[in-house]
Tab-separated table of C-alpha atoms in Angstrom:
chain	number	residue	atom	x	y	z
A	1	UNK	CA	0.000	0.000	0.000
A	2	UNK	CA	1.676	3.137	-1.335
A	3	UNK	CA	0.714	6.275	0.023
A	4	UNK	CA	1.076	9.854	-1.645
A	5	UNK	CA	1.212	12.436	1.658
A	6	UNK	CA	3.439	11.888	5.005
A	7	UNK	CA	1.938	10.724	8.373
A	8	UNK	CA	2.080	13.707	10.506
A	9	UNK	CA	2.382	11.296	13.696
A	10	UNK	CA	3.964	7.644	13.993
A	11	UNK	CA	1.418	5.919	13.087
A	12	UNK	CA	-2.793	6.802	11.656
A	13	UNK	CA	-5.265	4.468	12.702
A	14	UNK	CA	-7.786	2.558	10.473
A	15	UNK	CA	-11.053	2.038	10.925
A	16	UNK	CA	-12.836	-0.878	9.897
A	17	UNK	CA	-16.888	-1.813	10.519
A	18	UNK	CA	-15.951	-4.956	12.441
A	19	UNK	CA	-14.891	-4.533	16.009
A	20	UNK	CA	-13.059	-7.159	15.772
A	21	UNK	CA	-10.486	-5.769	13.501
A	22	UNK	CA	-8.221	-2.986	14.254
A	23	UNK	CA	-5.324	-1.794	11.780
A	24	UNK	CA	-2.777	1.307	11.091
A	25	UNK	CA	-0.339	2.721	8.463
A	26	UNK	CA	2.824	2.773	10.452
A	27	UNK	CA	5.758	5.223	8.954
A	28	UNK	CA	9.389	3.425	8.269
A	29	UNK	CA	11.272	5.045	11.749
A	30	UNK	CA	12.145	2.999	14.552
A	31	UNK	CA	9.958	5.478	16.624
A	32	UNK	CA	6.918	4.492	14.308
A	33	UNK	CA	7.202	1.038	14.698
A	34	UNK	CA	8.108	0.619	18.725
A	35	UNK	CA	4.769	3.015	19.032
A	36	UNK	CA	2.963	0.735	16.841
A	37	UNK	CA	4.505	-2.617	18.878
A	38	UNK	CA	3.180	-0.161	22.126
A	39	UNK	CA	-0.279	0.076	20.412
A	40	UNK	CA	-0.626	-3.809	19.645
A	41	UNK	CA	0.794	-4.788	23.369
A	42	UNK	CA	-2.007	-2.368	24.968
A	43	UNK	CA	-4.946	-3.606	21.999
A	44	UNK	CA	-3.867	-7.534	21.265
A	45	UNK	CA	-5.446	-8.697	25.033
A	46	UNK	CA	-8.488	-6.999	25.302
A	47	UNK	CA	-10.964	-8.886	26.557
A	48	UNK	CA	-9.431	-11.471	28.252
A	49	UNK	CA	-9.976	-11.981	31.828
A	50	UNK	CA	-7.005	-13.897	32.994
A	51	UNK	CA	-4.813	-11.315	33.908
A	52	UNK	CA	-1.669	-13.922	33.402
A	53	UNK	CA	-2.906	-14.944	29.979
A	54	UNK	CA	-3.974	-11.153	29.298
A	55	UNK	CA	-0.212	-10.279	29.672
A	56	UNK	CA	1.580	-13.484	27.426
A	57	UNK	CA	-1.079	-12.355	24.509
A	58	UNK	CA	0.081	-8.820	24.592
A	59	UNK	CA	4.046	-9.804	24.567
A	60	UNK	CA	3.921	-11.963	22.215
A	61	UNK	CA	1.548	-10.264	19.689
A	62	UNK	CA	3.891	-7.196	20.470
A	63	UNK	CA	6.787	-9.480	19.757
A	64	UNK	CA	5.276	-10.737	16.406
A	65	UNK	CA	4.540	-7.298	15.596
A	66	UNK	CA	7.698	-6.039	15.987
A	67	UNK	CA	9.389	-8.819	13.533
A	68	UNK	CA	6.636	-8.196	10.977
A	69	UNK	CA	7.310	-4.984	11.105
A	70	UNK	CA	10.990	-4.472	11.195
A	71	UNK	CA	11.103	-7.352	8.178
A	72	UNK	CA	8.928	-5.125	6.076
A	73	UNK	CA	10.760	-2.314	6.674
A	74	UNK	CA	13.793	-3.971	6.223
A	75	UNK	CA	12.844	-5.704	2.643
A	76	UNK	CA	10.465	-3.738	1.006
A	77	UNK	CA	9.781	-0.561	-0.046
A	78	UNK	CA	7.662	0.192	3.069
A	79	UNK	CA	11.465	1.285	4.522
A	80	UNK	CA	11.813	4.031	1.921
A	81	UNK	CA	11.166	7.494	3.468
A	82	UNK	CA	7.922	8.670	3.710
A	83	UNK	CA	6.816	5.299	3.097
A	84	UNK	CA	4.241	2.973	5.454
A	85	UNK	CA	3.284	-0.381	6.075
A	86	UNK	CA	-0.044	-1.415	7.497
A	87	UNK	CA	-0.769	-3.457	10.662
A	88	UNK	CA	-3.809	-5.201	11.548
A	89	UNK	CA	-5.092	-6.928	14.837
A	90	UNK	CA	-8.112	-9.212	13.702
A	91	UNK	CA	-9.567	-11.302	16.573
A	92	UNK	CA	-11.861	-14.357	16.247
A	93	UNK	CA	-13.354	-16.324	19.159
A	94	UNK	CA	-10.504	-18.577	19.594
A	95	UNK	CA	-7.269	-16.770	17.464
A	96	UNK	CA	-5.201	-13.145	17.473
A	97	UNK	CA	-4.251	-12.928	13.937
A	98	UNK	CA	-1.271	-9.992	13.548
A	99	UNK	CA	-1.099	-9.039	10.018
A	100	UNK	CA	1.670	-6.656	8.456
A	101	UNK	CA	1.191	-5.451	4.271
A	102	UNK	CA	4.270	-3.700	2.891
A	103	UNK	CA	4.299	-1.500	-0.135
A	104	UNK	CA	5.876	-3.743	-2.548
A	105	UNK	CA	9.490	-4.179	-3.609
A	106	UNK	CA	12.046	-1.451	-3.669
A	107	UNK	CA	12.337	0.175	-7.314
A	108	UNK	CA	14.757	-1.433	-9.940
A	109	UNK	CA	14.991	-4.671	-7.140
A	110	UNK	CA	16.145	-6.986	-9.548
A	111	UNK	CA	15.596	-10.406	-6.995
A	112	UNK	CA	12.459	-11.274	-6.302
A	113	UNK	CA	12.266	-11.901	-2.011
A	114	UNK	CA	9.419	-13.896	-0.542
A	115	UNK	CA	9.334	-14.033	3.239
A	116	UNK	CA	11.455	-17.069	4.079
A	117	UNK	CA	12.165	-18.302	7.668
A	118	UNK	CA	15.647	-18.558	8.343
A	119	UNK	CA	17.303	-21.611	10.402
A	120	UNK	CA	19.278	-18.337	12.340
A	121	UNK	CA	15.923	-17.808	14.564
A	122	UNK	CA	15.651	-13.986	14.222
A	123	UNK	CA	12.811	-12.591	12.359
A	124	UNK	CA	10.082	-14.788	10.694
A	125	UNK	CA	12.457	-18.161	13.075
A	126	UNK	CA	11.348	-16.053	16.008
A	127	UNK	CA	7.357	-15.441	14.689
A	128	UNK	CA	7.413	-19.361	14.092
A	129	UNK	CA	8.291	-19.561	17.640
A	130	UNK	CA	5.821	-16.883	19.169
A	131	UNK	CA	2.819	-17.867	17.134
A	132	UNK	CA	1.264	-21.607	16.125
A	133	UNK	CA	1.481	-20.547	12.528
A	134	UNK	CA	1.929	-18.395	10.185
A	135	UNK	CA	1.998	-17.359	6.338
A	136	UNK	CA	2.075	-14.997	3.463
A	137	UNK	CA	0.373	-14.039	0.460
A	138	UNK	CA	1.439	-11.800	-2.184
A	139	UNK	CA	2.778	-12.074	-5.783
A	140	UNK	CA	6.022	-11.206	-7.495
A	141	UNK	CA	6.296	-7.370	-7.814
A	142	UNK	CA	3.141	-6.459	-5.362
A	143	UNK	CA	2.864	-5.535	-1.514
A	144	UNK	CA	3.347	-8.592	0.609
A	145	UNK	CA	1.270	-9.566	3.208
A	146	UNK	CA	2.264	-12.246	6.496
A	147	UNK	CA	0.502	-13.099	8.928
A	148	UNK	CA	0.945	-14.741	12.068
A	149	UNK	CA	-1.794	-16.601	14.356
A	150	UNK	CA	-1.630	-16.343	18.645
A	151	UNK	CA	-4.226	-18.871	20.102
A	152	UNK	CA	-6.683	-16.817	22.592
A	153	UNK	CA	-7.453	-18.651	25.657
């Protein structure tokens, strides 16, 4: 998702008709995306009673988040300046789902990169081991999207 005008602020929020699904366009600084992991830590255990369980939902979501993140920005064009990746929290009765969509590949990127989890364990290694599963979906040249799957108690 490419966008034309700056975010004035680290991060806009989206607003979709279903409660259950929160989102926001998160600018390429570090700043933007630790606010963003602070927005998905207070957001990804609402509603949850346990205040133990409450607390393991938010890290790790935040976790995921962060990686997401932080691999978009990292390869894609979402890390250009004045560029922005979007974030989603969608909840179902039993699953946090913690979506990231980047704005596509960087211009003239002559290799096309999928997201790949590396046997080193940092980013999408260290999703895998914070969430029961995730994916991706996206085609050569477009914004990629991955998504990563918390089990709600």
């Amino acid at each position: 998702m490419r966008h034309d005008r700056p975010l004035s602020s680290a991060y806009q929020v989206l607003h979709y008709p279903d409660p259950d699904k929160l989102g926001l366009r998160v600018r390429h600084t570090v700043a933007a995306r630790a606010a963003a992991q602070n927005w998905v830590r207070r957001h990804a255990a609402r509603g949850i009673s346990n205040p133990m369980a409450a607390a393991e939902i938010a890290n790790r979501a935040s976790l995921i988040a962060w990686e997401l993140m932080e691999n978009a920005h990292r390869h894609s064009h979402s890390g250009a300046p004045d560029q922005t990746l979007t974030l989603m929290l969608e909840r179902s009765r039993y699953l946090l789902s913690i979506t990231v969509t980047d704005a596509g590949p960087t211009p003239g990127c002559k290799r096309l990169s999928f997201p790949e989890q590396k046997s080193h364990g940092g980013g999408l290694g260290r999703v895998a081991s914070l969430s029961f599963y995730w994916d991706w979906d996206g085609c050569a040249g477009l914004p990629v999207t991955v998504k990563a799957r918390i089990e709600l108690p």
